[in-house]
XYZ file of C-alpha atoms in Angstrom:
299
model
C -7.639 28.817 13.077
C -4.528 27.953 15.273
C -0.991 27.944 13.763
C -0.892 25.627 11.025
C 1.777 24.126 8.461
C 1.869 25.520 4.511
C 2.260 23.281 2.072
C 5.688 22.875 0.689
C 6.371 24.171 -2.800
C 6.773 20.593 -3.972
C 6.196 19.365 -7.661
C 4.374 16.433 -8.577
C 7.150 16.114 -11.123
C 11.147 15.706 -10.786
C 12.257 17.670 -13.885
C 10.683 18.365 -17.389
C 12.473 17.780 -20.597
C 11.104 18.776 -24.261
C 12.562 16.770 -27.010
C 11.041 16.720 -30.592
C 7.756 18.471 -29.294
C 7.092 16.273 -26.398
C 7.603 16.906 -22.672
C 9.301 14.213 -20.861
C 8.021 14.763 -17.053
C 8.858 11.991 -14.393
C 6.926 12.208 -11.501
C 7.816 11.192 -7.944
C 5.000 8.760 -7.455
C 6.052 6.584 -10.546
C 9.652 6.953 -8.997
C 8.341 5.821 -5.820
C 7.218 2.312 -7.132
C 10.672 1.798 -9.162
C 12.784 2.559 -6.161
C 10.080 0.980 -3.804
C 10.277 -2.799 -6.172
C 14.593 -2.014 -6.128
C 14.613 -2.047 -2.276
C 12.284 -5.079 -2.133
C 14.462 -6.957 -4.445
C 17.575 -6.124 -2.643
C 15.677 -7.376 0.923
C 14.790 -10.541 -0.903
C 18.031 -11.494 -2.341
C 19.792 -10.880 1.132
C 17.115 -12.784 2.972
C 17.600 -15.834 0.690
C 21.343 -15.554 0.598
C 20.683 -16.923 4.429
C 19.337 -20.110 4.346
C 19.892 -20.602 8.096
C 16.545 -17.805 8.346
C 14.189 -20.333 7.124
C 12.252 -23.365 7.603
C 14.756 -26.413 7.222
C 17.236 -24.243 6.627
C 16.704 -23.867 2.902
C 15.636 -20.689 0.940
C 12.570 -21.076 -0.988
C 14.022 -19.227 -4.088
C 17.471 -19.356 -6.057
C 18.422 -15.893 -7.571
C 17.510 -16.722 -10.852
C 14.056 -17.881 -9.598
C 14.235 -14.158 -7.499
C 14.545 -12.178 -10.449
C 11.572 -13.987 -12.458
C 9.197 -13.611 -9.181
C 9.926 -9.581 -9.544
C 8.542 -9.317 -13.205
C 5.638 -11.345 -12.186
C 5.127 -9.007 -9.075
C 5.293 -5.702 -11.272
C 2.376 -7.088 -13.191
C 0.474 -7.896 -10.218
C 1.200 -4.408 -8.692
C 0.104 -2.654 -11.953
C -2.934 -4.662 -13.182
C -4.442 -5.289 -9.603
C -3.793 -1.648 -8.628
C -5.821 -0.191 -11.374
C -8.520 -2.816 -11.373
C -8.954 -2.529 -7.701
C -9.512 1.256 -7.969
C -11.849 0.384 -11.269
C -13.883 -1.972 -9.410
C -13.811 -0.776 -5.354
C -14.245 2.873 -6.201
C -15.421 3.957 -9.629
C -17.005 1.206 -11.167
C -20.277 3.126 -12.491
C -17.792 5.523 -14.227
C -15.353 3.016 -15.893
C -18.473 1.009 -17.254
C -19.499 4.287 -19.309
C -16.070 4.941 -20.245
C -14.256 1.343 -20.358
C -11.265 2.707 -22.684
C -10.322 5.067 -19.686
C -9.577 1.623 -17.554
C -6.046 1.491 -19.938
C -5.250 5.115 -19.109
C -3.360 4.249 -15.881
C -0.932 7.851 -16.415
C -4.425 9.343 -15.594
C -3.951 8.446 -12.017
C -5.931 6.062 -10.106
C -4.543 2.803 -8.202
C -5.901 0.790 -4.972
C -3.614 -0.519 -2.490
C -6.154 -3.357 -1.762
C -6.537 -3.831 -5.348
C -2.607 -4.346 -5.606
C -2.140 -6.358 -2.793
C -4.813 -9.051 -4.483
C -2.811 -8.536 -7.922
C 0.670 -9.645 -5.912
C -1.158 -12.357 -3.999
C -2.448 -13.663 -7.696
C 0.788 -13.442 -9.273
C 2.616 -14.963 -6.315
C 0.405 -17.978 -6.016
C 0.645 -18.370 -9.894
C 4.328 -18.329 -9.542
C 4.483 -20.857 -6.516
C 2.401 -23.327 -8.211
C 4.489 -23.016 -11.798
C 7.633 -23.457 -9.665
C 6.694 -25.742 -7.062
C 7.579 -23.458 -4.104
C 5.910 -23.326 -0.722
C 3.104 -20.519 -1.606
C 3.191 -19.710 2.429
C 7.130 -19.507 2.391
C 7.142 -16.983 -0.554
C 4.560 -15.306 0.847
C 6.348 -14.492 3.833
C 9.600 -13.517 1.467
C 7.493 -11.033 -0.253
C 5.559 -9.703 2.614
C 8.725 -8.948 4.612
C 9.687 -6.621 1.342
C 6.797 -4.278 0.709
C 7.038 -2.044 3.391
C 9.511 0.170 2.071
C 7.461 0.755 -1.023
C 4.733 1.679 0.953
C 6.524 4.545 2.777
C 7.761 6.221 -0.663
C 4.474 5.830 -2.095
C 2.870 7.929 0.795
C 5.658 10.092 0.572
C 4.616 10.659 -2.996
C 0.933 11.102 -2.247
C 1.912 13.707 -0.232
C 4.244 15.670 -2.679
C 1.363 15.420 -4.995
C -0.809 16.731 -2.625
C -3.495 14.098 -2.560
C -5.382 11.712 -0.394
C -5.097 13.938 2.272
C -7.049 13.755 5.491
C -10.063 15.644 7.295
C -9.947 19.374 8.042
C -8.050 20.157 11.564
C -6.696 22.254 13.632
C -3.674 20.408 14.906
C -0.608 22.344 15.061
C 0.593 19.857 12.246
C -1.976 20.216 10.192
C -1.463 20.991 6.554
C -3.061 23.723 4.166
C -3.092 21.479 0.921
C -3.851 23.551 -2.097
C -6.140 23.143 -4.701
C -9.888 23.803 -4.920
C -11.050 20.017 -3.674
C -8.516 20.264 -0.623
C -9.632 24.089 0.052
C -13.683 22.790 0.077
C -14.302 22.634 3.725
C -17.879 23.536 4.607
C -17.612 25.500 7.754
C -14.269 26.603 7.807
C -13.789 30.074 7.543
C -10.387 31.430 5.323
C -8.011 28.820 4.908
C -8.440 25.036 5.615
C -5.570 22.860 7.290
C -6.070 19.093 6.980
C -4.251 16.033 8.665
C -1.518 14.781 6.644
C -2.699 11.602 6.467
C -0.273 10.524 4.174
C 2.455 11.203 6.677
C 0.417 9.062 9.137
C 0.078 5.965 6.781
C 4.046 6.180 6.003
C 4.987 6.470 9.545
C 2.759 3.502 10.426
C 2.797 1.215 7.070
C 6.035 1.719 6.079
C 8.225 2.167 9.279
C 6.650 0.685 12.187
C 5.073 -2.104 10.237
C 8.375 -2.813 8.294
C 10.920 -2.848 11.271
C 8.327 -4.738 12.762
C 8.554 -7.600 10.099
C 12.365 -7.220 10.149
C 12.465 -7.880 13.523
C 10.626 -11.048 13.112
C 12.443 -12.250 10.173
C 16.086 -11.498 11.589
C 15.805 -11.798 15.473
C 12.880 -13.738 16.015
C 13.034 -16.449 13.626
C 9.615 -15.895 11.500
C 10.597 -17.072 8.720
C 10.741 -20.728 10.394
C 6.934 -20.495 10.861
C 5.610 -20.343 7.262
C 2.701 -17.426 7.119
C 3.504 -15.772 10.427
C 5.345 -12.649 8.372
C 2.513 -12.807 5.614
C -0.226 -12.965 8.514
C 1.512 -10.217 10.654
C 1.506 -7.830 7.479
C -1.721 -8.502 6.249
C -3.185 -7.612 9.876
C -0.561 -4.923 10.854
C -1.480 -2.822 7.587
C -5.175 -3.389 7.950
C -4.931 -2.102 11.159
C -3.019 1.126 10.376
C -5.208 1.845 7.332
C -8.515 1.230 9.600
C -7.133 3.516 12.340
C -6.021 6.418 9.805
C -9.079 5.747 7.941
C -10.913 7.828 10.599
C -8.797 10.837 9.874
C -8.316 10.436 6.052
C -10.932 12.319 3.571
C -12.996 9.583 2.100
C -13.034 9.714 -1.492
C -15.360 12.276 -3.202
C -17.469 9.643 -4.914
C -18.558 8.345 -1.201
C -19.722 12.084 0.345
C -23.456 13.585 -0.130
C -25.573 15.753 1.863
C -26.572 13.261 3.655
C -23.630 11.163 4.218
C -20.932 14.115 4.840
C -18.094 11.957 6.039
C -17.964 9.625 2.856
C -18.997 6.409 4.573
C -19.746 3.915 1.708
C -21.393 1.382 4.495
C -23.573 3.473 7.172
C -26.817 3.163 9.527
C -27.681 6.341 11.509
C -24.882 8.300 10.595
C -22.399 5.558 11.836
C -20.423 3.309 9.527
C -17.140 2.633 7.580
C -15.278 4.052 4.634
C -14.618 1.919 1.633
C -10.759 1.775 2.848
C -11.971 0.221 6.452
C -14.265 -2.145 4.544
C -11.685 -3.414 2.557
C -8.911 -3.997 5.451
C -11.166 -5.756 7.956
C -10.788 -9.221 5.726
C -6.991 -7.972 5.580
C -6.882 -8.027 9.479
C -9.035 -11.008 9.984
C -7.198 -12.946 7.333
C -3.801 -11.624 8.834
C -4.752 -12.998 12.798
C -5.601 -16.510 10.829
C -2.178 -16.949 9.131
C -0.338 -16.010 12.475
C -2.435 -18.513 14.305
C -2.143 -21.300 11.752
C 1.823 -20.380 11.777
C 1.844 -20.554 15.803
C 0.243 -23.644 15.623
C 2.040 -25.469 13.274
C 5.475 -24.808 15.134
C 3.721 -25.927 18.214
C 2.677 -29.229 16.808
C 6.277 -29.868 14.918
C 8.392 -32.216 16.731
C 11.007 -31.006 18.866
């Protein structure tokens, strides 16, 4: 095997405190959620503080409404992410063990499910508060990439969701029996650090693009454009990285070593790719809709 990288000596736990016979051990993944939400909150506050950015020179929310929206979004992320994992990835297992659906501390969250949860929560909030749904979607969408960046970094620290075997110089030897189960590989098995690929594409690149559109290209004045760019951009990034990411174990079998959720003759798509295609299509539709609406508007 060529030169590769050894996984750093990270612990999933930030620190551990023993108190009254219980161990309190906050984890990096939980911290990523918390910090991601706080950054999103601050980005949204900065955006609504500049009415000139918005269609009609009027921000869609005031500060009190934004604070309420954050609560709705937190619920959407947690409920949607958990139910998405249950329904998309392991429905048979949780049908047999329904009580474990509630055990979110054991892991198992789906980004696509979390996204649907946020969309549902934002739509309900928009209806209740009589806020334009597309404009609210733009506000929420441009705040998401920092959380994605932190979440993927936490995945790397947790040594989870790694990529397929690789001999590239930056491939990483992840610990654990599952990571080292690489048929046909002799010795230590190195893998693509696909968590870092996603952190770069979904977090840094997509986040920079959305901020540029919002603050330099006046995209907030075209309702739906930023939300559509987020959907299409995330979907495309996830679709591409899935070629290098190790699929979920439940899809791998002797006749399907690539773990394709849908395949014909050895060619097909992973579950992540299947779930990303509707995002790409929906995102492009929102972008085209926003551009046509802007072109049809009176000068």
